[in-house]
PDB file of N, CA and C in Angstrom:
ATOM      1  N   MET A   1       9.724  33.060 -10.897  1.00  0.00           N
ATOM      2  CA  MET A   1      10.073  31.905  -9.489  1.00  0.00           C
ATOM      3  C   MET A   1       9.982  30.804  -9.761  1.00  0.00           C
ATOM      4  N   LYS A   2      11.153  30.315  -9.681  1.00  0.00           N
ATOM      5  CA  LYS A   2      11.070  28.928 -10.344  1.00  0.00           C
ATOM      6  C   LYS A   2      10.110  28.445  -8.454  1.00  0.00           C
ATOM      7  N   ASP A   3       9.846  27.264  -9.339  1.00  0.00           N
ATOM      8  CA  ASP A   3       9.091  25.361  -8.284  1.00  0.00           C
ATOM      9  C   ASP A   3       9.895  25.391  -7.478  1.00  0.00           C
ATOM     10  N   VAL A   4      10.157  25.742  -6.278  1.00  0.00           N
ATOM     11  CA  VAL A   4      11.075  24.431  -5.431  1.00  0.00           C
ATOM     12  C   VAL A   4      10.405  23.576  -5.674  1.00  0.00           C
ATOM     13  N   SER A   5       9.513  22.707  -5.517  1.00  0.00           N
ATOM     14  CA  SER A   5       9.137  21.519  -4.885  1.00  0.00           C
ATOM     15  C   SER A   5       9.112  19.989  -6.400  1.00  0.00           C
ATOM     16  N   THR A   6      10.054  20.848  -7.648  1.00  0.00           N
ATOM     17  CA  THR A   6      10.104  20.215  -8.854  1.00  0.00           C
ATOM     18  C   THR A   6      11.483  19.762  -8.468  1.00  0.00           C
ATOM     19  N   HIS A   7      12.406  20.270  -7.627  1.00  0.00           N
ATOM     20  CA  HIS A   7      13.859  19.713  -7.552  1.00  0.00           C
ATOM     21  C   HIS A   7      14.080  19.750  -5.806  1.00  0.00           C
ATOM     22  N   HIS A   8      12.807  19.681  -5.399  1.00  0.00           N
ATOM     23  CA  HIS A   8      13.702  19.631  -3.698  1.00  0.00           C
ATOM     24  C   HIS A   8      12.128  18.528  -3.379  1.00  0.00           C
ATOM     25  N   THR A   9      13.005  17.815  -2.640  1.00  0.00           N
ATOM     26  CA  THR A   9      11.309  16.860  -1.524  1.00  0.00           C
ATOM     27  C   THR A   9      12.583  16.807   0.045  1.00  0.00           C
ATOM     28  N   HIS A  10      11.262  16.449   0.439  1.00  0.00           N
ATOM     29  CA  HIS A  10      11.648  15.816   2.334  1.00  0.00           C
ATOM     30  C   HIS A  10      12.305  14.132   2.488  1.00  0.00           C
ATOM     31  N   CYS A  11      13.333  14.873   3.540  1.00  0.00           N
ATOM     32  CA  CYS A  11      13.909  13.145   3.531  1.00  0.00           C
ATOM     33  C   CYS A  11      12.665  12.341   4.781  1.00  0.00           C
ATOM     34  N   PRO A  12      12.267  11.212   4.272  1.00  0.00           N
ATOM     35  CA  PRO A  12      11.121  10.745   5.061  1.00  0.00           C
ATOM     36  C   PRO A  12      11.923  10.624   6.602  1.00  0.00           C
ATOM     37  N   SER A  13      13.146  10.179   7.064  1.00  0.00           N
ATOM     38  CA  SER A  13      13.209   9.843   8.080  1.00  0.00           C
ATOM     39  C   SER A  13      13.752  11.565   8.973  1.00  0.00           C
ATOM     40  N   CYS A  14      13.971  12.488   8.084  1.00  0.00           N
ATOM     41  CA  CYS A  14      14.490  13.785   9.304  1.00  0.00           C
ATOM     42  C   CYS A  14      13.753  14.716   8.954  1.00  0.00           C
ATOM     43  N   ASN A  15      12.911  14.982   7.711  1.00  0.00           N
ATOM     44  CA  ASN A  15      12.017  16.065   6.795  1.00  0.00           C
ATOM     45  C   ASN A  15      13.116  17.155   6.708  1.00  0.00           C
ATOM     46  N   GLU A  16      14.125  16.630   6.941  1.00  0.00           N
ATOM     47  CA  GLU A  16      14.863  18.226   6.088  1.00  0.00           C
ATOM     48  C   GLU A  16      14.946  17.683   3.949  1.00  0.00           C
ATOM     49  N   LEU A  17      15.247  19.314   4.320  1.00  0.00           N
ATOM     50  CA  LEU A  17      15.654  19.193   2.210  1.00  0.00           C
ATOM     51  C   LEU A  17      16.426  18.555   1.713  1.00  0.00           C
ATOM     52  N   ILE A  18      15.934  17.829   0.953  1.00  0.00           N
ATOM     53  CA  ILE A  18      16.976  16.887  -0.326  1.00  0.00           C
ATOM     54  C   ILE A  18      16.646  17.390  -2.028  1.00  0.00           C
ATOM     55  N   THR A  19      17.612  17.100  -2.465  1.00  0.00           N
ATOM     56  CA  THR A  19      17.017  17.126  -4.011  1.00  0.00           C
ATOM     57  C   THR A  19      16.036  16.171  -4.766  1.00  0.00           C
ATOM     58  N   VAL A  20      15.548  15.886  -5.405  1.00  0.00           N
ATOM     59  CA  VAL A  20      14.538  15.121  -6.025  1.00  0.00           C
ATOM     60  C   VAL A  20      14.962  13.386  -6.213  1.00  0.00           C
ATOM     61  N   ASP A  21      16.638  13.804  -6.647  1.00  0.00           N
ATOM     62  CA  ASP A  21      17.103  12.376  -7.339  1.00  0.00           C
ATOM     63  C   ASP A  21      18.213  12.171  -6.670  1.00  0.00           C
ATOM     64  N   ALA A  22      18.596  12.624  -4.855  1.00  0.00           N
ATOM     65  CA  ALA A  22      19.645  12.231  -3.689  1.00  0.00           C
ATOM     66  C   ALA A  22      19.152  10.921  -3.643  1.00  0.00           C
ATOM     67  N   GLU A  23      20.584  10.516  -3.618  1.00  0.00           N
ATOM     68  CA  GLU A  23      20.644   9.280  -2.847  1.00  0.00           C
ATOM     69  C   GLU A  23      20.762   8.924  -1.956  1.00  0.00           C
ATOM     70  N   ALA A  24      20.817   9.819  -0.948  1.00  0.00           N
ATOM     71  CA  ALA A  24      21.316   9.520   0.591  1.00  0.00           C
ATOM     72  C   ALA A  24      20.820  11.174   0.947  1.00  0.00           C
ATOM     73  N   CYS A  25      20.655  11.442   2.200  1.00  0.00           N
ATOM     74  CA  CYS A  25      20.097  12.449   3.313  1.00  0.00           C
ATOM     75  C   CYS A  25      21.637  13.138   3.977  1.00  0.00           C
ATOM     76  N   GLU A  26      22.080  13.927   3.761  1.00  0.00           N
ATOM     77  CA  GLU A  26      23.076  14.370   4.453  1.00  0.00           C
ATOM     78  C   GLU A  26      22.855  14.585   5.839  1.00  0.00           C
ATOM     79  N   HIS A  27      21.858  14.876   5.894  1.00  0.00           N
ATOM     80  CA  HIS A  27      21.449  15.436   7.435  1.00  0.00           C
ATOM     81  C   HIS A  27      21.371  14.041   8.147  1.00  0.00           C
ATOM     82  N   CYS A  28      20.699  13.393   8.362  1.00  0.00           N
ATOM     83  CA  CYS A  28      20.981  12.010   8.703  1.00  0.00           C
ATOM     84  C   CYS A  28      20.892  10.713   8.334  1.00  0.00           C
ATOM     85  N   HIS A  29      22.095  10.966   7.218  1.00  0.00           N
ATOM     86  CA  HIS A  29      22.871   9.741   6.677  1.00  0.00           C
ATOM     87  C   HIS A  29      21.609   8.628   6.046  1.00  0.00           C
ATOM     88  N   ALA A  30      20.207   8.454   5.723  1.00  0.00           N
ATOM     89  CA  ALA A  30      19.557   7.818   5.512  1.00  0.00           C
ATOM     90  C   ALA A  30      19.772   7.689   4.193  1.00  0.00           C
ATOM     91  N   HIS A  31      19.673   6.607   3.663  1.00  0.00           N
ATOM     92  CA  HIS A  31      20.054   6.285   2.327  1.00  0.00           C
ATOM     93  C   HIS A  31      18.353   5.682   1.119  1.00  0.00           C
ATOM     94  N   LYS A  32      18.162   5.655   0.637  1.00  0.00           N
ATOM     95  CA  LYS A  32      17.504   5.039  -0.429  1.00  0.00           C
ATOM     96  C   LYS A  32      17.620   3.627  -0.842  1.00  0.00           C
ATOM     97  N   ILE A  33      16.722   2.658  -0.914  1.00  0.00           N
ATOM     98  CA  ILE A  33      16.945   1.506  -1.286  1.00  0.00           C
ATOM     99  C   ILE A  33      15.773   1.106  -2.537  1.00  0.00           C
ATOM    100  N   ASP A  34      15.867   0.651  -3.759  1.00  0.00           N
ATOM    101  CA  ASP A  34      15.721   0.680  -4.432  1.00  0.00           C
ATOM    102  C   ASP A  34      15.165  -0.665  -5.289  1.00  0.00           C
ATOM    103  N   ASN A  35      13.763  -1.294  -5.322  1.00  0.00           N
ATOM    104  CA  ASN A  35      13.787  -2.733  -5.119  1.00  0.00           C
ATOM    105  C   ASN A  35      14.021  -3.245  -3.689  1.00  0.00           C
ATOM    106  N   TYR A  36      13.399  -2.723  -2.811  1.00  0.00           N
ATOM    107  CA  TYR A  36      13.805  -2.870  -1.707  1.00  0.00           C
ATOM    108  C   TYR A  36      12.138  -4.591  -1.588  1.00  0.00           C
ATOM    109  N   ILE A  37      12.709  -5.764  -0.732  1.00  0.00           N
ATOM    110  CA  ILE A  37      12.162  -6.951  -0.803  1.00  0.00           C
ATOM    111  C   ILE A  37      11.990  -6.917   0.651  1.00  0.00           C
ATOM    112  N   PRO A  38      10.593  -6.441   1.569  1.00  0.00           N
ATOM    113  CA  PRO A  38      10.101  -7.473   3.070  1.00  0.00           C
ATOM    114  C   PRO A  38      10.952  -7.898   3.455  1.00  0.00           C
ATOM    115  N   HIS A  39      10.962  -8.189   5.039  1.00  0.00           N
ATOM    116  CA  HIS A  39      11.694  -9.430   5.837  1.00  0.00           C
ATOM    117  C   HIS A  39      10.767 -10.517   5.664  1.00  0.00           C
ATOM    118  N   ASP A  40       9.415 -10.005   5.627  1.00  0.00           N
ATOM    119  CA  ASP A  40       8.518 -11.164   5.505  1.00  0.00           C
ATOM    120  C   ASP A  40       8.195 -12.071   4.561  1.00  0.00           C
ATOM    121  N   VAL A  41       8.852 -11.139   3.057  1.00  0.00           N
ATOM    122  CA  VAL A  41       8.809 -11.845   2.023  1.00  0.00           C
ATOM    123  C   VAL A  41       9.633 -12.411   1.977  1.00  0.00           C
ATOM    124  N   ARG A  42      10.798 -11.653   2.390  1.00  0.00           N
ATOM    125  CA  ARG A  42      12.061 -13.118   2.081  1.00  0.00           C
ATOM    126  C   ARG A  42      12.442 -14.361   2.798  1.00  0.00           C
ATOM    127  N   LEU A  43      11.482 -14.371   3.697  1.00  0.00           N
ATOM    128  CA  LEU A  43      11.369 -15.654   4.580  1.00  0.00           C
ATOM    129  C   LEU A  43      10.152 -16.367   3.534  1.00  0.00           C
ATOM    130  N   LYS A  44       9.025 -15.911   3.344  1.00  0.00           N
ATOM    131  CA  LYS A  44       8.380 -16.424   2.569  1.00  0.00           C
ATOM    132  C   LYS A  44       9.240 -17.544   1.195  1.00  0.00           C
ATOM    133  N   ILE A  45      10.040 -16.736   0.933  1.00  0.00           N
ATOM    134  CA  ILE A  45      10.575 -16.853  -0.820  1.00  0.00           C
ATOM    135  C   ILE A  45      11.646 -18.334  -0.097  1.00  0.00           C
ATOM    136  N   LYS A  46      11.738 -17.819   0.877  1.00  0.00           N
ATOM    137  CA  LYS A  46      13.953 -18.847   1.425  1.00  0.00           C
ATOM    138  C   LYS A  46      13.106 -19.928   1.529  1.00  0.00           C
ATOM    139  N   ALA A  47      11.828 -20.014   2.997  1.00  0.00           N
ATOM    140  CA  ALA A  47      10.692 -21.466   2.513  1.00  0.00           C
ATOM    141  C   ALA A  47      10.675 -21.971   1.639  1.00  0.00           C
ATOM    142  N   LEU A  48       9.771 -21.447   0.658  1.00  0.00           N
ATOM    143  CA  LEU A  48       9.025 -22.072  -0.411  1.00  0.00           C
ATOM    144  C   LEU A  48      10.319 -22.360  -1.492  1.00  0.00           C
ATOM    145  N   THR A  49      11.404 -21.950  -1.266  1.00  0.00           N
ATOM    146  CA  THR A  49      12.906 -22.716  -2.097  1.00  0.00           C
ATOM    147  C   THR A  49      13.255 -23.795  -1.327  1.00  0.00           C
ATOM    148  N   GLY A  50      12.939 -23.937  -0.270  1.00  0.00           N
ATOM    149  CA  GLY A  50      13.399 -24.712   0.680  1.00  0.00           C
ATOM    150  C   GLY A  50      12.250 -26.297   0.282  1.00  0.00           C
ATOM    151  N   ILE A  51      10.912 -25.542   0.337  1.00  0.00           N
ATOM    152  CA  ILE A  51       9.919 -26.709   0.324  1.00  0.00           C
ATOM    153  C   ILE A  51      10.579 -27.994  -1.075  1.00  0.00           C
ATOM    154  N   VAL A  52      11.043 -26.179  -2.497  1.00  0.00           N
ATOM    155  CA  VAL A  52      10.673 -26.851  -3.876  1.00  0.00           C
ATOM    156  C   VAL A  52      12.083 -27.588  -3.272  1.00  0.00           C
ATOM    157  N   ALA A  53      13.306 -27.393  -3.085  1.00  0.00           N
ATOM    158  CA  ALA A  53      14.275 -28.320  -3.097  1.00  0.00           C
ATOM    159  C   ALA A  53      14.267 -29.388  -2.261  1.00  0.00           C
ATOM    160  N   PHE A  54      13.206 -29.425  -1.586  1.00  0.00           N
ATOM    161  CA  PHE A  54      13.205 -31.045  -1.190  1.00  0.00           C
ATOM    162  C   PHE A  54      12.111 -31.717  -1.428  1.00  0.00           C
ATOM    163  N   LEU A  55      11.400 -31.897  -2.669  1.00  0.00           N
ATOM    164  CA  LEU A  55      11.122 -32.787  -3.678  1.00  0.00           C
ATOM    165  C   LEU A  55      11.607 -33.338  -3.970  1.00  0.00           C
ATOM    166  N   PRO A  56      12.794 -32.865  -4.635  1.00  0.00           N
ATOM    167  CA  PRO A  56      13.612 -34.252  -5.407  1.00  0.00           C
ATOM    168  C   PRO A  56      14.322 -34.914  -4.561  1.00  0.00           C
ATOM    169  N   LEU A  57      14.577 -34.619  -3.553  1.00  0.00           N
ATOM    170  CA  LEU A  57      15.488 -35.209  -2.617  1.00  0.00           C
ATOM    171  C   LEU A  57      14.392 -36.773  -2.032  1.00  0.00           C
ATOM    172  N   LEU A  58      12.888 -36.023  -1.977  1.00  0.00           N
ATOM    173  CA  LEU A  58      11.779 -37.085  -1.244  1.00  0.00           C
ATOM    174  C   LEU A  58      12.082 -38.048  -2.277  1.00  0.00           C
ATOM    175  N   GLY A  59      11.467 -37.569  -3.921  1.00  0.00           N
ATOM    176  CA  GLY A  59      12.189 -38.503  -4.610  1.00  0.00           C
ATOM    177  C   GLY A  59      13.210 -39.286  -4.336  1.00  0.00           C
ATOM    178  N   PHE A  60      14.271 -39.106  -4.223  1.00  0.00           N
ATOM    179  CA  PHE A  60      15.303 -39.813  -4.058  1.00  0.00           C
ATOM    180  C   PHE A  60      14.952 -40.879  -3.415  1.00  0.00           C
ATOM    181  N   LEU A  61      14.599 -40.770  -2.257  1.00  0.00           N
ATOM    182  CA  LEU A  61      14.932 -41.519  -0.456  1.00  0.00           C
ATOM    183  C   LEU A  61      13.089 -42.230  -1.363  1.00  0.00           C
ATOM    184  N   ILE A  62      12.594 -42.293  -1.754  1.00  0.00           N
ATOM    185  CA  ILE A  62      11.244 -42.673  -2.277  1.00  0.00           C
ATOM    186  C   ILE A  62      12.032 -43.827  -2.753  1.00  0.00           C
ATOM    187  N   SER A  63      12.125 -43.917  -4.510  1.00  0.00           N
ATOM    188  CA  SER A  63      13.149 -44.352  -5.268  1.00  0.00           C
ATOM    189  C   SER A  63      14.720 -45.324  -5.437  1.00  0.00           C
ATOM    190  N   ALA A  64      14.994 -45.245  -3.962  1.00  0.00           N
ATOM    191  CA  ALA A  64      16.259 -45.526  -3.690  1.00  0.00           C
ATOM    192  C   ALA A  64      15.959 -46.976  -2.950  1.00  0.00           C
ATOM    193  N   ILE A  65      14.506 -47.695  -2.395  1.00  0.00           N
ATOM    194  CA  ILE A  65      14.571 -48.488  -2.061  1.00  0.00           C
ATOM    195  C   ILE A  65      14.263 -49.229  -3.299  1.00  0.00           C
ATOM    196  N   TYR A  66      13.907 -49.005  -4.874  1.00  0.00           N
ATOM    197  CA  TYR A  66      13.449 -49.573  -5.930  1.00  0.00           C
ATOM    198  C   TYR A  66      14.622 -49.685  -6.817  1.00  0.00           C
ATOM    199  N   LEU A  67      15.533 -49.056  -6.967  1.00  0.00           N
ATOM    200  CA  LEU A  67      16.927 -49.028  -7.418  1.00  0.00           C
ATOM    201  C   LEU A  67      18.060 -49.264  -7.344  1.00  0.00           C
ATOM    202  N   ASN A  68      18.813 -50.248  -8.393  1.00  0.00           N
ATOM    203  CA  ASN A  68      20.068 -50.660  -7.946  1.00  0.00           C
ATOM    204  C   ASN A  68      21.284 -49.903  -8.019  1.00  0.00           C
ATOM    205  N   HIS A  69      20.624 -48.110  -8.799  1.00  0.00           N
ATOM    206  CA  HIS A  69      22.469 -47.128  -8.988  1.00  0.00           C
ATOM    207  C   HIS A  69      21.525 -46.156  -7.973  1.00  0.00           C
ATOM    208  N   ILE A  70      21.825 -46.306  -7.008  1.00  0.00           N
ATOM    209  CA  ILE A  70      21.374 -45.685  -6.152  1.00  0.00           C
ATOM    210  C   ILE A  70      22.241 -44.121  -6.102  1.00  0.00           C
ATOM    211  N   MET A  71      23.538 -44.246  -6.449  1.00  0.00           N
ATOM    212  CA  MET A  71      24.778 -43.263  -6.203  1.00  0.00           C
ATOM    213  C   MET A  71      24.715 -42.458  -7.607  1.00  0.00           C
ATOM    214  N   LEU A  72      23.708 -42.951  -8.806  1.00  0.00           N
ATOM    215  CA  LEU A  72      23.998 -42.562  -9.574  1.00  0.00           C
ATOM    216  C   LEU A  72      22.671 -41.069  -9.074  1.00  0.00           C
ATOM    217  N   THR A  73      21.439 -42.278  -9.444  1.00  0.00           N
ATOM    218  CA  THR A  73      19.814 -41.611  -8.885  1.00  0.00           C
ATOM    219  C   THR A  73      19.994 -40.595  -7.523  1.00  0.00           C
ATOM    220  N   GLY A  74      21.196 -40.833  -6.919  1.00  0.00           N
ATOM    221  CA  GLY A  74      21.460 -39.768  -5.170  1.00  0.00           C
ATOM    222  C   GLY A  74      21.963 -38.158  -5.743  1.00  0.00           C
ATOM    223  N   ILE A  75      23.266 -38.223  -6.721  1.00  0.00           N
ATOM    224  CA  ILE A  75      23.584 -37.086  -7.627  1.00  0.00           C
ATOM    225  C   ILE A  75      22.891 -36.460  -8.099  1.00  0.00           C
ATOM    226  N   ILE A  76      22.190 -37.392  -9.669  1.00  0.00           N
ATOM    227  CA  ILE A  76      21.388 -36.685 -10.145  1.00  0.00           C
ATOM    228  C   ILE A  76      20.202 -35.682  -9.101  1.00  0.00           C
ATOM    229  N   CYS A  77      19.434 -36.783  -8.531  1.00  0.00           N
ATOM    230  CA  CYS A  77      18.243 -35.740  -7.771  1.00  0.00           C
ATOM    231  C   CYS A  77      18.892 -34.628  -6.868  1.00  0.00           C
ATOM    232  N   LEU A  78      19.962 -35.091  -6.084  1.00  0.00           N
ATOM    233  CA  LEU A  78      21.071 -33.803  -5.539  1.00  0.00           C
ATOM    234  C   LEU A  78      21.468 -32.123  -6.989  1.00  0.00           C
ATOM    235  N   LEU A  79      21.487 -32.714  -8.093  1.00  0.00           N
ATOM    236  CA  LEU A  79      21.851 -31.684  -8.921  1.00  0.00           C
ATOM    237  C   LEU A  79      20.149 -31.423  -9.188  1.00  0.00           C
ATOM    238  N   LEU A  80      19.366 -31.720  -9.383  1.00  0.00           N
ATOM    239  CA  LEU A  80      17.947 -31.271  -9.316  1.00  0.00           C
ATOM    240  C   LEU A  80      17.473 -30.519  -8.600  1.00  0.00           C
ATOM    241  N   SER A  81      17.571 -30.851  -7.195  1.00  0.00           N
ATOM    242  CA  SER A  81      17.161 -30.043  -6.189  1.00  0.00           C
ATOM    243  C   SER A  81      18.079 -29.107  -6.141  1.00  0.00           C
ATOM    244  N   VAL A  82      18.808 -28.793  -6.749  1.00  0.00           N
ATOM    245  CA  VAL A  82      19.644 -27.548  -6.208  1.00  0.00           C
ATOM    246  C   VAL A  82      19.598 -26.454  -7.324  1.00  0.00           C
ATOM    247  N   ALA A  83      19.248 -26.827  -8.979  1.00  0.00           N
ATOM    248  CA  ALA A  83      18.637 -26.095  -9.791  1.00  0.00           C
ATOM    249  C   ALA A  83      17.386 -26.093  -9.449  1.00  0.00           C
ATOM    250  N   ALA A  84      16.561 -27.061  -9.132  1.00  0.00           N
ATOM    251  CA  ALA A  84      14.365 -26.470  -8.947  1.00  0.00           C
ATOM    252  C   ALA A  84      14.644 -25.319  -7.792  1.00  0.00           C
ATOM    253  N   GLY A  85      15.172 -25.367  -6.867  1.00  0.00           N
ATOM    254  CA  GLY A  85      16.001 -24.447  -6.095  1.00  0.00           C
ATOM    255  C   GLY A  85      15.909 -23.565  -6.324  1.00  0.00           C
ATOM    256  N   SER A  86      17.393 -22.824  -7.300  1.00  0.00           N
ATOM    257  CA  SER A  86      17.562 -21.905  -7.554  1.00  0.00           C
ATOM    258  C   SER A  86      16.756 -21.251  -8.442  1.00  0.00           C
ATOM    259  N   VAL A  87      15.964 -22.226  -9.236  1.00  0.00           N
ATOM    260  CA  VAL A  87      15.112 -21.320 -10.371  1.00  0.00           C
ATOM    261  C   VAL A  87      13.886 -20.809  -9.989  1.00  0.00           C
ATOM    262  N   VAL A  88      13.335 -21.401  -8.832  1.00  0.00           N
ATOM    263  CA  VAL A  88      12.386 -20.396  -8.471  1.00  0.00           C
ATOM    264  C   VAL A  88      12.437 -19.523  -7.382  1.00  0.00           C
ATOM    265  N   TYR A  89      14.020 -20.303  -6.784  1.00  0.00           N
ATOM    266  CA  TYR A  89      14.591 -18.682  -5.713  1.00  0.00           C
ATOM    267  C   TYR A  89      14.875 -16.956  -6.477  1.00  0.00           C
ATOM    268  N   GLN A  90      15.215 -17.726  -7.761  1.00  0.00           N
ATOM    269  CA  GLN A  90      15.478 -16.488  -8.937  1.00  0.00           C
ATOM    270  C   GLN A  90      13.776 -16.043  -9.543  1.00  0.00           C
ATOM    271  N   LYS A  91      12.836 -16.315  -9.725  1.00  0.00           N
ATOM    272  CA  LYS A  91      11.972 -16.121 -10.216  1.00  0.00           C
ATOM    273  C   LYS A  91      11.523 -15.584  -8.642  1.00  0.00           C
ATOM    274  N   LEU A  92      11.036 -15.782  -7.746  1.00  0.00           N
ATOM    275  CA  LEU A  92      10.194 -15.314  -6.573  1.00  0.00           C
ATOM    276  C   LEU A  92      10.516 -13.716  -6.743  1.00  0.00           C
ATOM    277  N   GLN A  93      12.039 -13.717  -6.468  1.00  0.00           N
ATOM    278  CA  GLN A  93      12.974 -12.370  -6.580  1.00  0.00           C
ATOM    279  C   GLN A  93      12.796 -11.379  -7.421  1.00  0.00           C
ATOM    280  N   THR A  94      12.712 -11.855  -8.475  1.00  0.00           N
ATOM    281  CA  THR A  94      12.655 -11.092 -10.032  1.00  0.00           C
ATOM    282  C   THR A  94      11.118 -10.508  -9.626  1.00  0.00           C
ATOM    283  N   HIS A  95       9.818 -11.424  -9.218  1.00  0.00           N
ATOM    284  CA  HIS A  95       8.739 -11.291  -9.236  1.00  0.00           C
ATOM    285  C   HIS A  95       8.436  -9.860  -8.099  1.00  0.00           C
ATOM    286  N   GLU A  96       8.947 -10.491  -6.729  1.00  0.00           N
ATOM    287  CA  GLU A  96       8.961  -8.765  -5.298  1.00  0.00           C
ATOM    288  C   GLU A  96       9.654  -8.068  -6.509  1.00  0.00           C
ATOM    289  N   LYS A  97      11.089  -7.962  -6.635  1.00  0.00           N
ATOM    290  CA  LYS A  97      11.791  -6.650  -7.266  1.00  0.00           C
ATOM    291  C   LYS A  97      10.596  -6.087  -8.287  1.00  0.00           C
ATOM    292  N   LYS A  98       9.921  -6.379  -9.612  1.00  0.00           N
ATOM    293  CA  LYS A  98       8.886  -5.839 -10.441  1.00  0.00           C
ATOM    294  C   LYS A  98       8.014  -4.672  -9.647  1.00  0.00           C
ATOM    295  N   LYS A  99       7.830  -4.666  -7.997  1.00  0.00           N
ATOM    296  CA  LYS A  99       6.829  -4.197  -7.926  1.00  0.00           C
ATOM    297  C   LYS A  99       7.660  -2.733  -7.626  1.00  0.00           C
ATOM    298  N   ASN A 100       8.519  -2.887  -7.568  1.00  0.00           N
ATOM    299  CA  ASN A 100       9.830  -1.802  -7.138  1.00  0.00           C
ATOM    300  C   ASN A 100       9.562  -1.029  -5.940  1.00  0.00           C
ATOM    301  N   ILE A 101       9.584  -1.446  -5.225  1.00  0.00           N
ATOM    302  CA  ILE A 101       9.153  -0.400  -3.406  1.00  0.00           C
ATOM    303  C   ILE A 101      10.455   0.338  -3.530  1.00  0.00           C
ATOM    304  N   THR A 102      10.486   0.890  -3.126  1.00  0.00           N
ATOM    305  CA  THR A 102      11.280   2.118  -2.795  1.00  0.00           C
ATOM    306  C   THR A 102      11.160   2.559  -0.849  1.00  0.00           C
ATOM    307  N   VAL A 103      11.998   3.038  -0.454  1.00  0.00           N
ATOM    308  CA  VAL A 103      12.666   2.715   1.478  1.00  0.00           C
ATOM    309  C   VAL A 103      13.950   3.842   1.457  1.00  0.00           C
ATOM    310  N   TRP A 104      13.549   4.651   2.718  1.00  0.00           N
ATOM    311  CA  TRP A 104      14.550   4.445   3.389  1.00  0.00           C
ATOM    312  C   TRP A 104      15.167   4.309   3.855  1.00  0.00           C
ATOM    313  N   LYS A 105      16.415   4.038   4.484  1.00  0.00           N
ATOM    314  CA  LYS A 105      16.500   3.462   6.200  1.00  0.00           C
ATOM    315  C   LYS A 105      17.919   4.131   6.443  1.00  0.00           C
ATOM    316  N   ARG A 106      18.171   4.496   7.100  1.00  0.00           N
ATOM    317  CA  ARG A 106      18.834   4.901   8.321  1.00  0.00           C
ATOM    318  C   ARG A 106      19.971   4.205   8.362  1.00  0.00           C
ATOM    319  N   ARG A 107      21.214   4.827   8.466  1.00  0.00           N
ATOM    320  CA  ARG A 107      22.568   3.700   8.348  1.00  0.00           C
ATOM    321  C   ARG A 107      22.779   4.057  10.004  1.00  0.00           C
ATOM    322  N   THR A 108      23.381   2.991  10.545  1.00  0.00           N
ATOM    323  CA  THR A 108      23.801   2.886  12.031  1.00  0.00           C
ATOM    324  C   THR A 108      25.517   3.958  11.441  1.00  0.00           C
ATOM    325  N   LEU A 109      25.833   4.644  12.231  1.00  0.00           N
ATOM    326  CA  LEU A 109      27.633   5.245  12.009  1.00  0.00           C
ATOM    327  C   LEU A 109      28.126   4.566  13.426  1.00  0.00           C
ATOM    328  N   THR A 110      29.272   4.067  12.915  1.00  0.00           N
ATOM    329  CA  THR A 110      30.252   3.587  13.708  1.00  0.00           C
ATOM    330  C   THR A 110      30.930   4.318  14.056  1.00  0.00           C
ATOM    331  N   TRP A 111      31.500   5.065  15.121  1.00  0.00           N
ATOM    332  CA  TRP A 111      33.360   5.587  14.842  1.00  0.00           C
ATOM    333  C   TRP A 111      33.296   5.936  16.074  1.00  0.00           C
TER     334      TRP A 111
END
């Protein structure tokens, strides 16, 4: 007799018996999300990205008083701001995805 527990598990939403490698439950339509990032962590990532992106712009505002080439400095600071923000955002996202949190979410069916 084969051991059933090695090939099947229970759905966390409805407790229905499903296969171990199933991506969705056919009974309650819940689906598995790998590398899930919780909502509060996503908000913190966006806040830190905003702060990091604001720092070069703050530097521009301070240096605009002392420089003659305001337009060139503004463009450079804007590009630095976008680059710094995207680098920080990608690093924090990959750091959270390495935690490899798997959750089951129920789909909202509308028909």
